PDB file of C-alpha atoms in Angstrom:
ATOM      1  CA  UNK A  15      10.825   8.182   5.693  1.00 63.00           C
ATOM      2  CA  UNK A  16       7.495   9.924   5.254  1.00 81.00           C
ATOM      3  CA  UNK A  17       5.330   8.403   2.537  1.00 90.00           C
ATOM      4  CA  UNK A  18       1.935   9.723   1.414  1.00 93.00           C
ATOM      5  CA  UNK A  19      -1.260   7.982   2.479  1.00 90.00           C
ATOM      6  CA  UNK A  20      -4.129   7.262   0.083  1.00 90.00           C
ATOM      7  CA  UNK A  21      -5.923  10.215   1.636  1.00 92.00           C
ATOM      8  CA  UNK A  22      -2.923  12.486   0.899  1.00 94.00           C
ATOM      9  CA  UNK A  23      -3.063  11.489  -2.778  1.00 95.00           C
ATOM     10  CA  UNK A  24      -6.812  11.987  -2.933  1.00 94.00           C
ATOM     11  CA  UNK A  25      -6.626  15.487  -1.540  1.00 95.00           C
ATOM     12  CA  UNK A  26      -3.732  16.498  -3.777  1.00 96.00           C
ATOM     13  CA  UNK A  27      -5.331  15.231  -7.009  1.00 97.00           C
ATOM     14  CA  UNK A  28      -8.269  17.573  -6.464  1.00 96.00           C
ATOM     15  CA  UNK A  29      -5.908  20.209  -7.891  1.00 96.00           C
ATOM     16  CA  UNK A  30      -3.999  18.586 -10.774  1.00 96.00           C
ATOM     17  CA  UNK A  31      -2.396  21.868 -11.842  1.00 96.00           C
ATOM     18  CA  UNK A  32      -0.746  22.231  -8.461  1.00 95.00           C
ATOM     19  CA  UNK A  33       0.217  18.629  -7.667  1.00 97.00           C
ATOM     20  CA  UNK A  34       1.589  17.339 -10.997  1.00 97.00           C
ATOM     21  CA  UNK A  35       4.735  18.373 -12.880  1.00 96.00           C
ATOM     22  CA  UNK A  36       3.762  16.622 -16.131  1.00 96.00           C
ATOM     23  CA  UNK A  37       2.055  19.280 -18.302  1.00 96.00           C
ATOM     24  CA  UNK A  38      -0.525  16.860 -19.667  1.00 95.00           C
ATOM     25  CA  UNK A  39      -1.572  15.677 -16.211  1.00 96.00           C
ATOM     26  CA  UNK A  40      -1.663  19.295 -14.978  1.00 96.00           C
ATOM     27  CA  UNK A  41      -4.435  19.953 -17.488  1.00 95.00           C
ATOM     28  CA  UNK A  42      -6.351  16.782 -16.547  1.00 95.00           C
ATOM     29  CA  UNK A  43      -9.725  16.379 -14.890  1.00 96.00           C
ATOM     30  CA  UNK A  44      -9.900  13.540 -12.342  1.00 96.00           C
ATOM     31  CA  UNK A  45     -12.818  11.161 -12.321  1.00 96.00           C
ATOM     32  CA  UNK A  46     -14.900  11.961  -9.234  1.00 94.00           C
ATOM     33  CA  UNK A  47     -16.995   9.897  -6.858  1.00 92.00           C
ATOM     34  CA  UNK A  48     -20.465  10.747  -5.499  1.00 91.00           C
ATOM     35  CA  UNK A  49     -18.901  13.119  -2.999  1.00 89.00           C
ATOM     36  CA  UNK A  50     -17.138  15.069  -5.720  1.00 91.00           C
ATOM     37  CA  UNK A  51     -13.712  13.744  -4.712  1.00 93.00           C
ATOM     38  CA  UNK A  52     -11.157  11.986  -6.979  1.00 95.00           C
ATOM     39  CA  UNK A  53     -12.147   8.318  -7.229  1.00 94.00           C
ATOM     40  CA  UNK A  54      -9.313   5.895  -6.302  1.00 93.00           C
ATOM     41  CA  UNK A  55      -8.967   2.293  -7.427  1.00 90.00           C
ATOM     42  CA  UNK A  56      -7.061   0.877  -4.482  1.00 82.00           C
ATOM     43  CA  UNK A  57      -4.707  -2.084  -4.514  1.00 75.00           C
ATOM     44  CA  UNK A  58      -2.034  -3.577  -2.291  1.00 72.00           C
ATOM     45  CA  UNK A  59       0.748  -1.248  -3.413  1.00 80.00           C
ATOM     46  CA  UNK A  60      -0.902   1.742  -5.048  1.00 88.00           C
ATOM     47  CA  UNK A  61      -3.983   3.817  -5.651  1.00 92.00           C
ATOM     48  CA  UNK A  62      -4.912   4.490  -9.293  1.00 95.00           C
ATOM     49  CA  UNK A  63      -6.735   7.609 -10.474  1.00 96.00           C
ATOM     50  CA  UNK A  64      -8.307   8.251 -13.854  1.00 96.00           C
ATOM     51  CA  UNK A  65      -7.592  11.674 -15.419  1.00 97.00           C
ATOM     52  CA  UNK A  66      -9.179  12.924 -18.621  1.00 96.00           C
ATOM     53  CA  UNK A  67      -6.751  15.130 -20.528  1.00 93.00           C
ATOM     54  CA  UNK A  68      -8.510  16.372 -23.634  1.00 90.00           C
ATOM     55  CA  UNK A  69      -9.160  13.347 -25.841  1.00 89.00           C
ATOM     56  CA  UNK A  70      -6.752  11.136 -23.903  1.00 93.00           C
ATOM     57  CA  UNK A  71      -7.481   9.373 -20.620  1.00 96.00           C
ATOM     58  CA  UNK A  72      -4.647   8.420 -18.294  1.00 96.00           C
ATOM     59  CA  UNK A  73      -4.258   6.091 -15.343  1.00 96.00           C
ATOM     60  CA  UNK A  74      -2.028   7.653 -12.676  1.00 97.00           C
ATOM     61  CA  UNK A  75      -0.613   5.054 -10.301  1.00 95.00           C
ATOM     62  CA  UNK A  76       0.294   6.532  -6.886  1.00 95.00           C
ATOM     63  CA  UNK A  77       2.345   4.254  -4.672  1.00 93.00           C
ATOM     64  CA  UNK A  78       1.291   3.709  -1.077  1.00 89.00           C
ATOM     65  CA  UNK A  79       4.729   2.560   0.127  1.00 85.00           C
ATOM     66  CA  UNK A  80       8.347   3.075  -0.787  1.00 85.00           C
ATOM     67  CA  UNK A  81       9.510   0.083  -2.823  1.00 80.00           C
ATOM     68  CA  UNK A  82      13.263  -0.533  -2.925  1.00 80.00           C
ATOM     69  CA  UNK A  83      14.856  -0.077  -6.370  1.00 90.00           C
ATOM     70  CA  UNK A  84      11.494   1.026  -7.779  1.00 91.00           C
ATOM     71  CA  UNK A  85      12.933   3.409 -10.387  1.00 92.00           C
ATOM     72  CA  UNK A  86      15.531   0.824 -11.520  1.00 95.00           C
ATOM     73  CA  UNK A  87      12.782  -1.773 -11.920  1.00 95.00           C
ATOM     74  CA  UNK A  88      10.319   0.445 -13.797  1.00 94.00           C
ATOM     75  CA  UNK A  89      13.016   1.901 -16.089  1.00 95.00           C
ATOM     76  CA  UNK A  90      14.143  -1.609 -17.029  1.00 97.00           C
ATOM     77  CA  UNK A  91      10.587  -2.775 -17.601  1.00 96.00           C
ATOM     78  CA  UNK A  92       9.729   0.270 -19.719  1.00 95.00           C
ATOM     79  CA  UNK A  93      12.815  -0.182 -21.902  1.00 96.00           C
ATOM     80  CA  UNK A  94      12.072  -3.862 -22.406  1.00 97.00           C
ATOM     81  CA  UNK A  95       8.402  -3.302 -23.277  1.00 95.00           C
ATOM     82  CA  UNK A  96       9.349  -0.654 -25.833  1.00 94.00           C
ATOM     83  CA  UNK A  97      11.827  -3.086 -27.453  1.00 95.00           C
ATOM     84  CA  UNK A  98       9.303  -5.976 -27.294  1.00 95.00           C
ATOM     85  CA  UNK A  99       5.844  -4.468 -27.901  1.00 94.00           C
ATOM     86  CA  UNK A 100       2.963  -6.864 -27.279  1.00 97.00           C
ATOM     87  CA  UNK A 101      -0.770  -6.125 -27.594  1.00 96.00           C
ATOM     88  CA  UNK A 102      -1.375  -7.440 -24.071  1.00 97.00           C
ATOM     89  CA  UNK A 103       0.821  -4.803 -22.389  1.00 96.00           C
ATOM     90  CA  UNK A 104       0.319  -1.044 -22.135  1.00 93.00           C
ATOM     91  CA  UNK A 105       3.258   1.368 -22.528  1.00 89.00           C
ATOM     92  CA  UNK A 106       3.857   3.603 -19.551  1.00 93.00           C
ATOM     93  CA  UNK A 107       6.075   6.331 -18.195  1.00 94.00           C
ATOM     94  CA  UNK A 108       7.655   6.356 -14.729  1.00 95.00           C
ATOM     95  CA  UNK A 109       7.797   9.900 -13.429  1.00 96.00           C
ATOM     96  CA  UNK A 110      10.269  10.265 -10.511  1.00 94.00           C
ATOM     97  CA  UNK A 111       8.902  13.712  -9.771  1.00 95.00           C
ATOM     98  CA  UNK A 112       5.318  12.774 -10.408  1.00 96.00           C
ATOM     99  CA  UNK A 113       3.185  14.213  -7.672  1.00 97.00           C
ATOM    100  CA  UNK A 114       3.821  16.909  -5.035  1.00 97.00           C
ATOM    101  CA  UNK A 115       2.560  16.140  -1.545  1.00 95.00           C
ATOM    102  CA  UNK A 116       3.178  18.768   1.127  1.00 92.00           C
ATOM    103  CA  UNK A 117       6.110  20.231  -0.789  1.00 93.00           C
ATOM    104  CA  UNK A 118       7.814  16.899  -1.511  1.00 94.00           C
ATOM    105  CA  UNK A 119       7.925  15.028  -4.804  1.00 95.00           C
ATOM    106  CA  UNK A 120       6.918  11.373  -5.088  1.00 95.00           C
ATOM    107  CA  UNK A 121       6.950   9.017  -8.107  1.00 96.00           C
ATOM    108  CA  UNK A 122       3.924   8.009 -10.130  1.00 96.00           C
ATOM    109  CA  UNK A 123       3.387   5.816 -13.170  1.00 96.00           C
ATOM    110  CA  UNK A 124       1.480   7.417 -16.067  1.00 96.00           C
ATOM    111  CA  UNK A 125      -0.250   4.864 -18.321  1.00 94.00           C
ATOM    112  CA  UNK A 126      -2.992   5.060 -20.895  1.00 94.00           C
ATOM    113  CA  UNK A 127      -6.316   4.236 -19.321  1.00 94.00           C
ATOM    114  CA  UNK A 128      -7.581   0.837 -20.403  1.00 91.00           C
ATOM    115  CA  UNK A 129     -11.283   0.050 -20.517  1.00 90.00           C
ATOM    116  CA  UNK A 130     -12.384  -3.503 -19.918  1.00 93.00           C
ATOM    117  CA  UNK A 131     -13.980  -5.921 -17.488  1.00 94.00           C
ATOM    118  CA  UNK A 132     -12.024  -8.119 -15.112  1.00 94.00           C
ATOM    119  CA  UNK A 133     -11.474 -11.758 -15.915  1.00 96.00           C
ATOM    120  CA  UNK A 134     -13.960 -12.861 -13.218  1.00 96.00           C
ATOM    121  CA  UNK A 135     -16.720 -10.615 -14.531  1.00 95.00           C
ATOM    122  CA  UNK A 136     -16.113 -11.722 -18.109  1.00 96.00           C
ATOM    123  CA  UNK A 137     -16.192 -15.421 -17.281  1.00 97.00           C
ATOM    124  CA  UNK A 138     -19.342 -15.078 -15.172  1.00 95.00           C
ATOM    125  CA  UNK A 139     -21.089 -13.171 -17.954  1.00 95.00           C
ATOM    126  CA  UNK A 140     -20.204 -15.876 -20.450  1.00 95.00           C
ATOM    127  CA  UNK A 141     -20.656 -19.006 -18.356  1.00 94.00           C
ATOM    128  CA  UNK A 142     -23.200 -20.406 -20.786  1.00 91.00           C
ATOM    129  CA  UNK A 143     -21.304 -19.343 -23.916  1.00 93.00           C
ATOM    130  CA  UNK A 144     -18.962 -22.291 -24.395  1.00 92.00           C
ATOM    131  CA  UNK A 145     -17.444 -21.012 -27.633  1.00 93.00           C
ATOM    132  CA  UNK A 146     -16.545 -17.613 -26.125  1.00 94.00           C
ATOM    133  CA  UNK A 147     -14.750 -19.142 -23.163  1.00 95.00           C
ATOM    134  CA  UNK A 148     -13.046 -21.727 -25.359  1.00 95.00           C
ATOM    135  CA  UNK A 149     -11.787 -18.866 -27.558  1.00 96.00           C
ATOM    136  CA  UNK A 150     -10.490 -17.043 -24.499  1.00 97.00           C
ATOM    137  CA  UNK A 151      -8.684 -20.183 -23.378  1.00 96.00           C
ATOM    138  CA  UNK A 152      -6.905 -20.329 -26.730  1.00 95.00           C
ATOM    139  CA  UNK A 153      -5.949 -16.669 -26.522  1.00 97.00           C
ATOM    140  CA  UNK A 154      -4.573 -17.289 -23.020  1.00 97.00           C
ATOM    141  CA  UNK A 155      -2.250 -19.971 -24.416  1.00 97.00           C
ATOM    142  CA  UNK A 156      -1.136 -17.686 -27.229  1.00 96.00           C
ATOM    143  CA  UNK A 157      -0.482 -14.765 -24.860  1.00 97.00           C
ATOM    144  CA  UNK A 158       1.578 -16.859 -22.437  1.00 97.00           C
ATOM    145  CA  UNK A 159       3.673 -18.233 -25.294  1.00 97.00           C
ATOM    146  CA  UNK A 160       4.386 -14.700 -26.585  1.00 97.00           C
ATOM    147  CA  UNK A 161       5.283 -13.430 -23.128  1.00 97.00           C
ATOM    148  CA  UNK A 162       7.755 -16.308 -22.781  1.00 97.00           C
ATOM    149  CA  UNK A 163       9.250 -15.538 -26.198  1.00 96.00           C
ATOM    150  CA  UNK A 164       9.703 -11.907 -25.132  1.00 97.00           C
ATOM    151  CA  UNK A 165      11.273 -13.041 -21.819  1.00 97.00           C
ATOM    152  CA  UNK A 166       8.610 -11.266 -19.775  1.00 98.00           C
ATOM    153  CA  UNK A 167       6.934 -12.527 -16.610  1.00 98.00           C
ATOM    154  CA  UNK A 168       4.124 -10.413 -15.143  1.00 98.00           C
ATOM    155  CA  UNK A 169       4.603 -11.557 -11.554  1.00 97.00           C
ATOM    156  CA  UNK A 170       0.988 -11.292 -10.401  1.00 97.00           C
ATOM    157  CA  UNK A 171      -1.394 -12.892 -12.898  1.00 98.00           C
ATOM    158  CA  UNK A 172      -4.792 -12.733 -11.224  1.00 96.00           C
ATOM    159  CA  UNK A 173      -8.344 -11.549 -12.005  1.00 95.00           C
ATOM    160  CA  UNK A 174      -7.786  -7.903 -11.029  1.00 91.00           C
ATOM    161  CA  UNK A 175      -4.778  -7.507 -13.322  1.00 94.00           C
ATOM    162  CA  UNK A 176      -6.407  -9.185 -16.336  1.00 97.00           C
ATOM    163  CA  UNK A 177      -8.861  -7.064 -18.318  1.00 97.00           C
ATOM    164  CA  UNK A 178     -10.909  -8.210 -21.291  1.00 97.00           C
ATOM    165  CA  UNK A 179     -11.654  -5.527 -23.871  1.00 95.00           C
ATOM    166  CA  UNK A 180     -13.416  -6.449 -27.110  1.00 93.00           C
ATOM    167  CA  UNK A 181     -12.717 -10.105 -26.198  1.00 93.00           C
ATOM    168  CA  UNK A 182      -8.954  -9.424 -26.109  1.00 96.00           C
ATOM    169  CA  UNK A 183      -6.681  -9.811 -23.061  1.00 97.00           C
ATOM    170  CA  UNK A 184      -4.888  -6.822 -21.546  1.00 97.00           C
ATOM    171  CA  UNK A 185      -2.582  -7.072 -18.534  1.00 97.00           C
ATOM    172  CA  UNK A 186      -2.179  -4.170 -16.088  1.00 94.00           C
ATOM    173  CA  UNK A 187      -0.155  -3.516 -12.886  1.00 92.00           C
ATOM    174  CA  UNK A 188       3.535  -4.156 -13.635  1.00 94.00           C
ATOM    175  CA  UNK A 189       4.955  -3.604 -10.122  1.00 91.00           C
ATOM    176  CA  UNK A 190       6.319  -7.171  -9.865  1.00 93.00           C
ATOM    177  CA  UNK A 191       7.245  -7.738 -13.503  1.00 97.00           C
ATOM    178  CA  UNK A 192      10.386  -9.609 -14.479  1.00 98.00           C
ATOM    179  CA  UNK A 193      12.486  -8.719 -17.508  1.00 98.00           C
ATOM    180  CA  UNK A 194      16.041  -9.939 -18.221  1.00 98.00           C
ATOM    181  CA  UNK A 195      17.673  -6.695 -17.061  1.00 97.00           C
ATOM    182  CA  UNK A 196      16.380  -7.449 -13.545  1.00 97.00           C
ATOM    183  CA  UNK A 197      18.083 -10.850 -13.370  1.00 96.00           C
ATOM    184  CA  UNK A 198      19.681 -11.357  -9.961  1.00 95.00           C
ATOM    185  CA  UNK A 199      17.217  -9.166  -8.049  1.00 96.00           C
ATOM    186  CA  UNK A 200      14.549 -10.489  -5.744  1.00 95.00           C
ATOM    187  CA  UNK A 201      10.783 -10.216  -6.142  1.00 95.00           C
ATOM    188  CA  UNK A 202       9.127  -7.234  -4.503  1.00 90.00           C
ATOM    189  CA  UNK A 203       5.763  -8.996  -4.249  1.00 90.00           C
ATOM    190  CA  UNK A 204       4.403 -12.548  -4.111  1.00 94.00           C
ATOM    191  CA  UNK A 205       1.196 -12.164  -6.096  1.00 94.00           C
ATOM    192  CA  UNK A 206      -2.417 -12.939  -5.220  1.00 96.00           C
ATOM    193  CA  UNK A 207      -2.677 -15.840  -2.778  1.00 96.00           C
ATOM    194  CA  UNK A 208      -5.384 -17.654  -4.811  1.00 97.00           C
ATOM    195  CA  UNK A 209      -3.246 -17.871  -7.958  1.00 98.00           C
ATOM    196  CA  UNK A 210       0.271 -18.499  -6.663  1.00 98.00           C
ATOM    197  CA  UNK A 211       2.382 -21.547  -5.866  1.00 98.00           C
ATOM    198  CA  UNK A 212       2.308 -22.089  -2.076  1.00 97.00           C
ATOM    199  CA  UNK A 213       6.098 -22.197  -1.921  1.00 97.00           C
ATOM    200  CA  UNK A 214       6.731 -18.913  -3.675  1.00 98.00           C
ATOM    201  CA  UNK A 215       9.137 -16.572  -1.854  1.00 97.00           C
ATOM    202  CA  UNK A 216      10.939 -13.287  -2.622  1.00 96.00           C
ATOM    203  CA  UNK A 217      13.893 -15.373  -3.844  1.00 97.00           C
ATOM    204  CA  UNK A 218      11.795 -16.644  -6.762  1.00 98.00           C
ATOM    205  CA  UNK A 219      12.274 -14.048  -9.490  1.00 97.00           C
ATOM    206  CA  UNK A 220      12.795 -15.165 -13.057  1.00 96.00           C
ATOM    207  CA  UNK A 221      10.985 -16.011 -16.292  1.00 96.00           C
ATOM    208  CA  UNK A 222       9.256 -18.952 -14.582  1.00 97.00           C
ATOM    209  CA  UNK A 223       7.336 -17.028 -11.924  1.00 98.00           C
ATOM    210  CA  UNK A 224       4.107 -16.906 -13.942  1.00 98.00           C
ATOM    211  CA  UNK A 225       3.971 -20.582 -14.925  1.00 98.00           C
ATOM    212  CA  UNK A 226       1.938 -21.804 -11.948  1.00 98.00           C
ATOM    213  CA  UNK A 227      -0.682 -19.021 -12.121  1.00 98.00           C
ATOM    214  CA  UNK A 228      -0.903 -19.508 -15.915  1.00 98.00           C
ATOM    215  CA  UNK A 229      -1.909 -23.114 -15.260  1.00 98.00           C
ATOM    216  CA  UNK A 230      -4.410 -22.063 -12.568  1.00 98.00           C
ATOM    217  CA  UNK A 231      -6.165 -19.708 -14.971  1.00 98.00           C
ATOM    218  CA  UNK A 232      -6.037 -21.969 -18.012  1.00 97.00           C
ATOM    219  CA  UNK A 233      -7.386 -25.024 -16.159  1.00 97.00           C
ATOM    220  CA  UNK A 234     -10.154 -22.932 -14.608  1.00 97.00           C
ATOM    221  CA  UNK A 235     -11.212 -21.752 -18.058  1.00 97.00           C
ATOM    222  CA  UNK A 236     -11.136 -25.272 -19.502  1.00 96.00           C
ATOM    223  CA  UNK A 237     -13.071 -26.653 -16.537  1.00 97.00           C
ATOM    224  CA  UNK A 238     -15.951 -24.144 -16.751  1.00 96.00           C
ATOM    225  CA  UNK A 239     -16.084 -24.743 -20.488  1.00 95.00           C
ATOM    226  CA  UNK A 240     -16.622 -28.439 -19.731  1.00 95.00           C
ATOM    227  CA  UNK A 241     -18.942 -27.923 -16.776  1.00 96.00           C
ATOM    228  CA  UNK A 242     -20.238 -24.384 -16.077  1.00 96.00           C
ATOM    229  CA  UNK A 243     -21.818 -25.545 -12.802  1.00 96.00           C
ATOM    230  CA  UNK A 244     -18.347 -25.724 -11.263  1.00 97.00           C
ATOM    231  CA  UNK A 245     -18.299 -21.947 -11.064  1.00 97.00           C
ATOM    232  CA  UNK A 246     -21.102 -21.906  -8.489  1.00 95.00           C
ATOM    233  CA  UNK A 247     -20.264 -25.258  -6.862  1.00 96.00           C
ATOM    234  CA  UNK A 248     -16.832 -23.886  -5.928  1.00 96.00           C
ATOM    235  CA  UNK A 249     -17.991 -20.382  -5.050  1.00 95.00           C
ATOM    236  CA  UNK A 250     -15.925 -18.594  -7.703  1.00 95.00           C
ATOM    237  CA  UNK A 251     -16.300 -14.881  -8.320  1.00 90.00           C
ATOM    238  CA  UNK A 252     -15.542 -11.395  -7.073  1.00 84.00           C
ATOM    239  CA  UNK A 253     -16.749 -12.022  -3.520  1.00 79.00           C
ATOM    240  CA  UNK A 254     -14.156 -14.781  -2.995  1.00 85.00           C
ATOM    241  CA  UNK A 255     -11.486 -13.178  -5.221  1.00 92.00           C
ATOM    242  CA  UNK A 256     -10.861 -16.446  -6.998  1.00 95.00           C
ATOM    243  CA  UNK A 257     -11.518 -18.633  -9.952  1.00 97.00           C
ATOM    244  CA  UNK A 258     -12.034 -22.309  -9.130  1.00 97.00           C
ATOM    245  CA  UNK A 259      -9.027 -22.526  -6.779  1.00 98.00           C
ATOM    246  CA  UNK A 260      -7.984 -20.906  -3.524  1.00 97.00           C
ATOM    247  CA  UNK A 261      -4.691 -20.933  -1.705  1.00 97.00           C
ATOM    248  CA  UNK A 262      -5.735 -23.808   0.584  1.00 97.00           C
ATOM    249  CA  UNK A 263      -6.251 -25.991  -2.504  1.00 97.00           C
ATOM    250  CA  UNK A 264      -2.542 -25.607  -3.261  1.00 98.00           C
ATOM    251  CA  UNK A 265      -1.342 -25.879   0.359  1.00 97.00           C
ATOM    252  CA  UNK A 266      -3.359 -29.103   0.928  1.00 97.00           C
ATOM    253  CA  UNK A 267      -4.186 -30.503  -2.533  1.00 97.00           C
ATOM    254  CA  UNK A 268      -5.162 -33.912  -1.218  1.00 96.00           C
ATOM    255  CA  UNK A 269      -7.916 -32.317   0.887  1.00 97.00           C
ATOM    256  CA  UNK A 270      -9.086 -29.972  -1.831  1.00 97.00           C
ATOM    257  CA  UNK A 271     -12.736 -29.931  -2.916  1.00 97.00           C
ATOM    258  CA  UNK A 272     -11.730 -28.177  -6.140  1.00 97.00           C
ATOM    259  CA  UNK A 273      -9.351 -30.964  -7.168  1.00 97.00           C
ATOM    260  CA  UNK A 274     -11.923 -33.546  -6.083  1.00 97.00           C
ATOM    261  CA  UNK A 275     -14.644 -32.088  -8.315  1.00 97.00           C
ATOM    262  CA  UNK A 276     -12.316 -31.578 -11.258  1.00 97.00           C
ATOM    263  CA  UNK A 277     -11.320 -35.264 -10.984  1.00 96.00           C
ATOM    264  CA  UNK A 278     -14.947 -36.103 -11.778  1.00 95.00           C
ATOM    265  CA  UNK A 279     -15.379 -33.900 -14.849  1.00 95.00           C
ATOM    266  CA  UNK A 280     -16.255 -35.885 -17.975  1.00 95.00           C
ATOM    267  CA  UNK A 281     -13.629 -34.145 -20.101  1.00 95.00           C
ATOM    268  CA  UNK A 282     -10.496 -36.270 -19.894  1.00 96.00           C
ATOM    269  CA  UNK A 283      -8.152 -33.401 -20.735  1.00 95.00           C
ATOM    270  CA  UNK A 284      -9.521 -31.344 -17.821  1.00 95.00           C
ATOM    271  CA  UNK A 285      -9.065 -34.272 -15.461  1.00 95.00           C
ATOM    272  CA  UNK A 286      -5.540 -34.859 -16.656  1.00 96.00           C
ATOM    273  CA  UNK A 287      -4.467 -31.224 -16.484  1.00 96.00           C
ATOM    274  CA  UNK A 288      -6.074 -30.764 -13.069  1.00 97.00           C
ATOM    275  CA  UNK A 289      -4.075 -33.796 -11.932  1.00 96.00           C
ATOM    276  CA  UNK A 290      -0.905 -32.111 -13.208  1.00 96.00           C
ATOM    277  CA  UNK A 291      -1.705 -28.883 -11.313  1.00 97.00           C
ATOM    278  CA  UNK A 292      -2.268 -31.034  -8.199  1.00 97.00           C
ATOM    279  CA  UNK A 293       1.263 -32.306  -8.630  1.00 96.00           C
ATOM    280  CA  UNK A 294       2.752 -28.861  -9.362  1.00 97.00           C
ATOM    281  CA  UNK A 295       1.555 -27.693  -5.965  1.00 97.00           C
ATOM    282  CA  UNK A 296       3.950 -30.147  -4.298  1.00 96.00           C
ATOM    283  CA  UNK A 297       7.163 -29.444  -6.246  1.00 97.00           C
ATOM    284  CA  UNK A 298       9.454 -26.413  -6.223  1.00 97.00           C
ATOM    285  CA  UNK A 299       8.175 -23.393  -8.167  1.00 97.00           C
ATOM    286  CA  UNK A 300      11.131 -23.297 -10.646  1.00 96.00           C
ATOM    287  CA  UNK A 301      10.302 -26.924 -11.585  1.00 97.00           C
ATOM    288  CA  UNK A 302       6.731 -26.091 -12.735  1.00 97.00           C
ATOM    289  CA  UNK A 303       6.658 -26.372 -16.535  1.00 97.00           C
ATOM    290  CA  UNK A 304       5.230 -23.764 -18.852  1.00 96.00           C
ATOM    291  CA  UNK A 305       1.835 -24.143 -20.476  1.00 95.00           C
ATOM    292  CA  UNK A 306       1.669 -26.084 -23.775  1.00 87.00           C
ATOM    293  CA  UNK A 307       2.210 -24.305 -27.043  1.00 79.00           C
ATOM    294  CA  UNK A 308      -1.220 -23.669 -28.580  1.00 68.00           C
ATOM    295  CA  UNK A 309      -0.059 -25.475 -31.707  1.00 59.00           C
ATOM    296  CA  UNK A 310       0.836 -28.631 -29.772  1.00 50.00           C
ATOM    297  CA  UNK A 311      -1.390 -31.052 -27.893  1.00 45.00           C
ATOM    298  CA  UNK A 312      -1.224 -32.519 -25.383  1.00 44.00           C
ATOM    299  CA  UNK A 313       1.407 -30.955 -23.142  1.00 42.00           C
ATOM    300  CA  UNK A 314       4.492 -33.118 -22.575  1.00 39.00           C
ATOM    301  CA  UNK A 315       4.076 -35.031 -19.338  1.00 39.00           C
ATOM    302  CA  UNK A 316       7.607 -34.560 -18.079  1.00 36.00           C
ATOM    303  CA  UNK A 317       7.634 -33.300 -14.488  1.00 41.00           C
ATOM    304  CA  UNK A 318       3.878 -33.682 -14.284  1.00 42.00           C
ATOM    305  CA  UNK A 319       1.983 -35.582 -11.644  1.00 41.00           C
ATOM    306  CA  UNK A 320       0.071 -38.770 -12.352  1.00 39.00           C
ATOM    307  CA  UNK A 321      -3.621 -38.331 -13.176  1.00 41.00           C
ATOM    308  CA  UNK A 322      -5.636 -37.129 -10.184  1.00 41.00           C
ATOM    309  CA  UNK A 323      -7.758 -39.680  -8.431  1.00 39.00           C
ATOM    310  CA  UNK A 324     -10.894 -38.978  -6.508  1.00 38.00           C
ATOM    311  CA  UNK A 325     -10.431 -38.522  -2.775  1.00 38.00           C
ATOM    312  CA  UNK A 326     -11.254 -41.475  -0.529  1.00 36.00           C
ATOM    313  CA  UNK A 327     -14.869 -41.771   0.586  1.00 34.00           C
ATOM    314  CA  UNK A 328     -13.851 -41.121   4.209  1.00 31.00           C
ATOM    315  CA  UNK A 329     -12.305 -37.759   3.308  1.00 36.00           C
ATOM    316  CA  UNK A 330     -15.387 -36.791   1.349  1.00 35.00           C
ATOM    317  CA  UNK A 331     -17.698 -37.539   4.278  1.00 33.00           C
ATOM    318  CA  UNK A 332     -15.580 -35.479   6.659  1.00 35.00           C
ATOM    319  CA  UNK A 333     -16.112 -32.333   4.627  1.00 35.00           C
ATOM    320  CA  UNK A 334     -19.869 -32.665   4.273  1.00 33.00           C
TER     321      UNK A 334
END
């Protein structure tokens, strides 16, 4: 089946009145690049365009491939988010006849445009503001607890899908989201490699799919709070598309420099939780526990690994 390319979308959106069926989008003005063409924000599964429609700004998500059961998934997600509104999630509308490309209609997602900086940018800007990062860590725990209570799993928690606006967390990109109405289906994506359990497959699709990445992000925040130098020592940031960990750290945790350095942090809680994440990398994804409730401390140690020990001297020398 023919499916539009990113270039097809870019050309069509030059004329919103002709390509959209939605009256509000028809009257919109796309954000342009230096060449005067609609500016895309490109991802693995879609290109997103910003349209200004009067006082309202919209993000229009144009899919770059045909995802099986896409309408069923988005309709279920939309219904669940409306019934369980959370400040971290943005309401949206799935338009089956969203955009016309060469006489054929294709779906788009219409969502309010969200301003904010990515998680990586925010952390880097506040590396020397311990209190700000500590506050963000607490908000992360609160958000994950509320998502669990609402039976929502995002499916791809990573820096590009986490925006910080006025110091508050907003999640975007709901392509791989799990809600109870989708129970029994498989996952249509596996998430960003530097945030996901190494054993995750399409068969893993349930309320637990975020737990591992939630730990990755929370431990990274706690670690840079305790020792900001870890950010540069481990090459974190936009260039590497990672926080303190990369996929190889989870595939081979015993040979991981990230786990080695976190085992040496003075903060005992950071060392202990990093040791737990080390262990979570070696068990099945559904067995990974959720993050602790922000009102409780410490997290129960059931199903957790023993505290992480420093790597043997021989292994350290081999990597130098």
